[in-house]
CSV table of C-alpha atoms and ligand atoms in Angstrom, one decimal:
chain,number,residue,atom,x,y,z
A,1,MET,CA,8.3,3.4,-3.8
A,2,ASP,CA,10.0,0.0,-4.1
A,3,LYS,CA,13.3,0.0,-5.9
A,4,GLU,CA,12.0,-2.5,-8.4
A,5,ILE,CA,9.1,-0.2,-9.3
A,6,PHE,CA,11.3,2.9,-9.5
A,7,ASP,CA,13.7,1.1,-11.7
A,8,SER,CA,10.9,0.0,-14.0
A,9,TYR,CA,9.7,3.6,-14.3
A,10,ILE,CA,13.2,4.7,-15.1
A,11,LYS,CA,13.7,2.1,-17.7
A,12,ALA,CA,10.3,2.6,-19.4
A,13,GLY,CA,11.0,6.4,-19.4
A,14,LYS,CA,14.4,6.0,-21.0
A,15,ILE,CA,13.1,3.7,-23.7
A,16,ALA,CA,10.2,6.0,-24.4
A,17,ALA,CA,12.5,9.0,-24.6
A,18,GLN,CA,14.9,7.2,-27.0
A,19,ALA,CA,12.1,6.0,-29.2
A,20,LEU,CA,10.6,9.5,-29.3
A,21,GLU,CA,13.9,11.0,-30.3
A,22,HIS,CA,14.3,8.4,-33.0
A,23,GLY,CA,10.9,9.1,-34.4
A,24,LYS,CA,11.2,12.8,-34.2
A,25,ASN,CA,14.3,12.7,-36.4
A,26,LEU,CA,12.4,10.8,-39.0
A,27,ILE,CA,9.5,13.2,-39.3
A,28,LYS,CA,10.4,15.1,-42.5
A,29,ILE,CA,8.5,16.5,-45.5
A,30,GLY,CA,7.8,13.5,-47.9
A,31,ALA,CA,8.3,10.8,-45.2
A,32,SER,CA,5.5,8.2,-44.7
A,33,LEU,CA,3.6,8.4,-41.4
A,34,LEU,CA,3.1,4.7,-41.4
A,35,LYS,CA,6.9,4.0,-41.9
A,36,VAL,CA,7.8,6.5,-39.1
A,37,THR,CA,5.3,4.8,-36.8
A,38,GLU,CA,6.7,1.4,-37.6
A,39,ALA,CA,10.2,2.6,-37.0
A,40,VAL,CA,9.2,3.9,-33.5
A,41,GLU,CA,7.6,0.5,-32.8
A,42,LYS,CA,10.7,-1.3,-33.9
A,43,LYS,CA,12.9,0.9,-31.7
A,44,ILE,CA,10.8,0.3,-28.6
A,45,ILE,CA,11.0,-3.5,-29.1
A,46,GLU,CA,14.8,-3.3,-29.8
A,47,LEU,CA,15.4,-1.5,-26.6
A,48,GLY,CA,13.4,-4.1,-24.6
A,49,GLY,CA,10.2,-2.1,-24.0
A,50,ASP,CA,6.6,-3.1,-24.2
A,51,PHE,CA,3.9,-0.8,-25.7
A,52,ALA,CA,1.9,1.1,-23.1
A,53,PHE,CA,-0.2,2.1,-26.1
A,54,PRO,CA,0.5,2.3,-29.8
A,55,PRO,CA,2.7,5.1,-31.0
A,56,GLN,CA,0.5,7.9,-32.3
A,57,ILE,CA,1.3,10.5,-34.9
A,58,SER,CA,-1.5,13.1,-35.0
A,59,LEU,CA,-1.4,15.9,-37.6
A,60,ASN,CA,-2.6,19.5,-37.6
A,61,ASP,CA,-6.1,19.9,-36.0
A,62,ILE,CA,-6.0,16.3,-34.6
A,63,ALA,CA,-4.7,16.7,-31.0
A,64,ALA,CA,-4.3,13.0,-30.3
A,65,HIS,CA,-5.2,9.3,-31.0
A,66,TYR,CA,-4.3,9.1,-34.7
A,67,CYS,CA,-2.6,5.8,-35.3
A,68,ALA,CA,-1.7,4.6,-38.7
A,69,GLY,CA,-4.1,1.9,-40.0
A,70,PRO,CA,-2.8,-1.0,-42.1
A,71,ASP,CA,-3.0,0.9,-45.4
A,72,ASP,CA,-2.3,4.4,-44.2
A,73,LYS,CA,-1.0,6.5,-47.1
A,74,THR,CA,-0.3,9.8,-45.2
A,75,VAL,CA,2.9,11.6,-46.2
A,76,PHE,CA,4.2,14.5,-44.2
A,77,LYS,CA,3.9,17.8,-46.1
A,78,GLU,CA,5.1,21.4,-45.8
A,79,GLY,CA,3.1,23.2,-43.1
A,80,ASP,CA,2.2,20.1,-41.1
A,81,VAL,CA,2.1,20.3,-37.3
A,82,VAL,CA,3.1,16.8,-36.2
A,83,LYS,CA,2.5,15.4,-32.7
A,84,LEU,CA,4.4,12.1,-31.9
A,85,ASP,CA,3.2,10.5,-28.7
A,86,VAL,CA,5.0,7.4,-27.3
A,87,GLY,CA,4.1,5.1,-24.4
A,88,VAL,CA,6.3,2.3,-23.1
A,89,HIS,CA,5.9,0.1,-20.1
A,90,ILE,CA,8.2,-2.2,-18.1
A,91,ASN,CA,6.3,-4.6,-15.9
A,92,GLY,CA,3.3,-2.3,-16.4
A,93,PHE,CA,5.1,0.8,-15.2
A,94,VAL,CA,4.7,3.5,-17.9
A,95,GLY,CA,6.7,6.2,-19.5
A,96,ASP,CA,4.5,8.5,-21.6
A,97,THR,CA,6.0,11.3,-23.6
A,98,ALA,CA,5.2,13.5,-26.6
A,99,VAL,CA,6.8,16.1,-28.9
A,100,THR,CA,5.6,18.4,-31.7
A,101,VAL,CA,7.5,18.8,-35.0
A,102,VAL,CA,6.5,21.8,-37.1
A,103,LEU,CA,7.3,21.2,-40.8
A,104,SER,CA,7.3,24.9,-41.6
A,105,LYS,CA,9.4,28.0,-41.2
A,106,ASP,CA,6.2,30.0,-40.3
A,107,GLU,CA,6.9,32.0,-37.2
A,108,LYS,CA,3.4,31.5,-35.8
A,109,LEU,CA,3.6,27.7,-36.1
A,110,LYS,CA,7.0,27.7,-34.4
A,111,LEU,CA,5.5,29.8,-31.6
A,112,LEU,CA,2.7,27.2,-31.3
A,113,GLU,CA,5.2,24.4,-30.8
A,114,GLU,CA,7.1,26.6,-28.3
A,115,ALA,CA,3.8,27.3,-26.4
A,116,SER,CA,3.1,23.7,-25.4
A,117,ARG,CA,6.8,23.0,-24.7
A,118,ALA,CA,7.2,26.2,-22.5
A,119,ALA,CA,3.9,25.3,-20.7
A,120,LEU,CA,5.3,21.8,-19.9
A,121,ASN,CA,8.6,23.2,-18.7
A,122,SER,CA,6.8,25.8,-16.5
A,123,ALA,CA,4.7,23.1,-14.9
A,124,LEU,CA,7.6,20.8,-14.4
A,125,LYS,CA,9.5,23.6,-12.5
A,126,ILE,CA,6.8,23.7,-9.8
A,127,ILE,CA,6.3,20.0,-9.4
A,128,LYS,CA,6.8,18.8,-5.8
A,129,PRO,CA,4.7,17.3,-3.1
A,130,GLY,CA,2.1,19.8,-1.9
A,131,VAL,CA,1.7,21.7,-5.2
A,132,THR,CA,-2.0,21.9,-6.2
A,133,LEU,CA,-3.6,20.9,-9.5
A,134,SER,CA,-4.8,24.4,-10.0
A,135,GLU,CA,-1.3,25.8,-9.6
A,136,ILE,CA,-0.1,23.4,-12.4
A,137,GLY,CA,-3.1,24.3,-14.6
A,138,ARG,CA,-2.4,28.0,-14.0
A,139,ALA,CA,1.3,27.6,-15.0
A,140,ILE,CA,0.3,25.8,-18.2
A,141,HIS,CA,-2.4,28.3,-19.1
A,142,ALA,CA,-0.2,31.3,-18.7
A,143,GLU,CA,2.5,30.1,-21.1
A,144,ILE,CA,0.0,29.2,-23.8
A,145,THR,CA,-2.2,32.2,-23.6
A,146,LYS,CA,0.7,34.7,-23.4
A,147,ARG,CA,1.7,33.5,-26.9
A,148,GLY,CA,-1.8,34.0,-28.2
A,149,PHE,CA,-3.1,30.4,-28.2
A,150,SER,CA,-5.6,28.4,-26.2
A,151,PRO,CA,-4.9,25.4,-24.0
A,152,ILE,CA,-7.1,22.5,-24.8
A,153,ARG,CA,-9.4,22.3,-21.8
A,154,ASN,CA,-10.9,18.9,-22.2
A,155,LEU,CA,-7.6,17.1,-22.6
A,156,SER,CA,-5.4,16.7,-19.5
A,157,GLY,CA,-2.4,15.1,-18.0
A,158,HIS,CA,-3.0,12.1,-15.7
A,159,GLY,CA,-1.8,9.8,-13.0
A,160,LEU,CA,-0.1,6.5,-13.9
A,161,ASP,CA,-0.1,3.2,-12.2
A,162,GLN,CA,0.8,-0.3,-13.0
A,163,PHE,CA,-1.0,-1.2,-16.3
A,164,VAL,CA,-3.1,1.9,-15.9
A,165,ILE,CA,-2.4,4.8,-18.3
A,166,HIS,CA,-5.1,7.2,-17.2
A,167,ASP,CA,-5.3,7.1,-13.5
A,168,LYS,CA,-6.3,9.9,-11.1
A,169,PRO,CA,-5.5,12.7,-10.8
A,170,SER,CA,-6.5,14.5,-13.9
A,171,VAL,CA,-3.7,17.2,-14.4
A,172,PRO,CA,-5.5,20.1,-16.0
A,173,ASN,CA,-4.2,22.5,-18.7
A,174,PHE,CA,-6.0,25.5,-17.1
A,175,ASP,CA,-6.9,26.6,-13.6
A,176,THR,CA,-9.8,24.4,-12.5
A,177,GLY,CA,-9.6,25.7,-9.0
A,178,SER,CA,-8.7,22.2,-7.7
A,179,GLU,CA,-7.0,22.4,-4.3
A,180,GLU,CA,-5.9,18.7,-4.6
A,181,GLU,CA,-2.2,18.4,-3.8
A,182,LEU,CA,0.4,16.2,-5.4
A,183,VAL,CA,1.9,13.7,-3.0
A,184,LYS,CA,5.4,12.2,-2.8
A,185,ASP,CA,6.1,9.3,-5.2
A,186,GLN,CA,2.9,9.9,-7.2
A,187,VAL,CA,3.7,9.3,-10.9
A,188,ILE,CA,2.0,11.7,-13.3
A,189,ALA,CA,2.2,12.7,-17.0
A,190,ILE,CA,1.9,16.4,-17.8
A,191,GLU,CA,0.7,17.1,-21.3
A,192,PRO,CA,-0.2,20.6,-22.3
A,193,PHE,CA,-1.9,21.1,-25.7
A,194,ALA,CA,-1.9,24.5,-27.4
A,195,SER,CA,-4.4,25.3,-30.1
A,196,THR,CA,-5.0,28.1,-32.6
A,197,GLY,CA,-8.6,27.1,-32.6
A,198,ALA,CA,-11.3,26.4,-30.1
A,199,GLY,CA,-9.2,24.7,-27.4
A,200,ILE,CA,-11.9,22.0,-27.1
A,201,ILE,CA,-11.6,18.7,-28.8
A,202,TYR,CA,-14.3,16.2,-29.9
A,203,GLU,CA,-14.3,12.5,-30.6
A,204,SER,CA,-14.3,11.8,-34.4
A,205,SER,CA,-14.9,8.5,-36.1
A,206,ASN,CA,-12.9,5.6,-37.5
A,207,PRO,CA,-10.8,4.6,-34.4
A,208,THR,CA,-7.6,2.6,-35.1
A,209,ILE,CA,-6.8,2.2,-31.4
A,210,PHE,CA,-8.8,0.0,-29.0
A,211,SER,CA,-8.5,-1.7,-25.6
A,212,ILE,CA,-10.4,-4.5,-23.9
A,213,LYS,CA,-12.1,-3.8,-20.6
A,214,GLY,CA,-13.3,-6.6,-18.5
A,215,LYS,CA,-14.3,-10.2,-19.3
A,216,LYS,CA,-17.4,-11.6,-20.9
A,217,PRO,CA,-18.3,-14.8,-22.6
A,218,VAL,CA,-17.7,-14.7,-26.4
A,219,ARG,CA,-19.8,-16.8,-28.7
A,220,SER,CA,-17.8,-17.1,-32.0
A,221,PRO,CA,-14.6,-19.2,-32.1
A,222,MET,CA,-13.1,-16.5,-34.5
A,223,THR,CA,-13.6,-13.8,-31.9
A,224,ARG,CA,-12.4,-16.0,-29.1
A,225,ASP,CA,-9.2,-16.6,-31.1
A,226,VAL,CA,-8.6,-12.9,-31.5
A,227,LEU,CA,-9.5,-12.1,-27.9
A,228,LYS,CA,-7.1,-14.7,-26.6
A,229,ASP,CA,-4.4,-12.8,-28.5
A,230,LEU,CA,-5.5,-9.5,-27.1
A,231,GLU,CA,-4.9,-10.8,-23.5
A,232,GLN,CA,-1.2,-10.0,-24.0
A,233,TYR,CA,-2.0,-6.3,-23.8
A,234,ASN,CA,-3.4,-6.5,-20.2
A,235,GLU,CA,-6.3,-4.1,-21.1
A,236,LEU,CA,-3.8,-1.5,-22.4
A,237,PRO,CA,-4.6,0.0,-25.8
A,238,PHE,CA,-3.5,-1.8,-29.0
A,239,ALA,CA,-3.4,-0.8,-32.7
A,240,LEU,CA,-5.9,-2.2,-35.2
A,241,ARG,CA,-2.9,-2.6,-37.5
A,242,TRP,CA,-1.2,-5.1,-35.2
A,243,ILE,CA,-4.2,-7.3,-35.1
A,244,VAL,CA,-4.9,-7.1,-38.8
A,245,LYS,CA,-1.3,-8.1,-39.5
A,246,LYS,CA,-1.8,-11.3,-37.4
A,247,HIS,CA,-5.4,-12.2,-38.2
A,248,GLY,CA,-6.3,-10.5,-41.4
A,249,GLU,CA,-8.7,-7.6,-42.0
A,250,GLY,CA,-12.0,-9.6,-42.2
A,251,LYS,CA,-11.5,-11.7,-39.1
A,252,THR,CA,-10.2,-8.6,-37.1
A,253,ARG,CA,-13.2,-6.5,-38.1
A,254,PHE,CA,-15.6,-9.3,-37.3
A,255,ALA,CA,-14.0,-9.9,-33.9
A,256,LEU,CA,-13.9,-6.2,-33.0
A,257,ARG,CA,-17.6,-5.8,-33.9
A,258,GLU,CA,-18.6,-8.7,-31.6
A,259,LEU,CA,-16.4,-7.3,-28.8
A,260,LYS,CA,-18.0,-4.0,-29.2
A,261,ASN,CA,-21.5,-5.5,-29.2
A,262,ILE,CA,-20.9,-7.3,-25.9
A,263,ASP,CA,-19.5,-4.0,-24.6
A,264,ILE,CA,-15.9,-5.0,-23.7
A,265,LEU,CA,-14.2,-3.0,-26.5
A,266,LYS,CA,-13.1,0.6,-25.7
A,267,GLU,CA,-12.4,2.8,-28.8
A,268,TYR,CA,-10.0,5.7,-29.0
A,269,PRO,CA,-11.1,7.8,-32.0
A,270,PRO,CA,-8.9,10.7,-33.3
A,271,LEU,CA,-9.5,13.9,-31.3
A,272,PRO,CA,-9.7,17.0,-33.5
A,273,ASP,CA,-10.0,20.6,-32.3
A,274,LYS,CA,-13.7,21.7,-32.5
A,275,ALA,CA,-12.8,24.8,-34.7
A,276,HIS,CA,-10.1,22.8,-36.6
A,277,GLY,CA,-7.3,25.0,-35.3
A,278,LEU,CA,-3.8,23.7,-35.4
A,279,VAL,CA,-2.7,21.9,-32.2
A,280,SER,CA,0.8,21.3,-30.6
A,281,GLN,CA,1.5,19.0,-27.6
A,282,ALA,CA,4.4,18.3,-25.3
A,283,GLU,CA,4.5,15.7,-22.6
A,284,HIS,CA,6.7,14.2,-19.9
A,285,THR,CA,6.3,11.6,-17.1
A,286,VAL,CA,7.5,12.6,-13.7
A,287,ILE,CA,7.8,11.0,-10.3
A,288,VAL,CA,6.7,13.6,-7.8
A,289,ARG,CA,9.4,14.4,-5.2
A,290,ASP,CA,11.1,17.4,-3.7
A,291,LYS,CA,13.6,16.8,-6.5
A,292,PRO,CA,11.2,15.5,-9.2
A,293,VAL,CA,12.4,12.7,-11.4
A,294,ILE,CA,11.4,13.3,-15.0
A,295,THR,CA,11.7,9.7,-16.3
A,296,THR,CA,11.2,10.6,-20.0
A,297,LEU,CA,14.0,13.2,-20.1
A,298,GLN,CA,16.8,10.7,-20.2
A,299,LYS,CA,19.0,10.3,-23.3
B,301,MN,MN1,1.1,10.6,-24.3
B,302,MN,MN1,-0.5,11.0,-21.5
């Protein structure tokens, strides 16, 4: 790996870690989800990072992909299981990290948070070139199930590449039997999810995160104007809120509809557990080496 690329991964990881820590400390009963999201965004920009994807704060049965819309009124309340997921890039090289905050003294919920964290740590301990995906999945599965919860099977960790947030390989949260081995200098995100419910998520509706995939001619000048602005994200996900702030609600909705119609808009709807169990998540980005470099562990 080039020094320049390595340094970009390190910088992105550090900013993601600091923004995550900042946001985590703001998640309190009575705080506004939108305000915490904006504070995390502000911190990332202050530290010189670019968004690999919008910061997401998913509550309770939603495992991932909840991002405050322009008028989000959510306030954290007693008993909430709050996942904060942050992605930062430097020159396209990504640090992806997540944490769960449990706003409760309930022992079972604390154990749920511990389950995904312990699973992540257990996986990180065995990371080196030559370890198989099935060994990682087995390590994650063991920590979650021994605490009485289910890993989410249809969400997984993933490879990372320049301006690519979901590259191969898919890093499973259970033993898939895959004998595929990690190789030196591969960059992966490991993200176990633990659920009190089904351990399977589905795609719900009303996405507030989108990305552009590919290029196609666009008819309306209004949509062209919005699309030109979206080019800055290099096909990485962006928040509806960011676009509404700049172009207004009507124009943004119109443009997104047209981009969807011509099939160059990818949507990321919130992902709830099928049985609406409560879900925790933990995530780090790691450069695979004999001494692995966990880029999002820096303070
Ligand atoms: Mn993430
Ligand atoms: Mn990830």
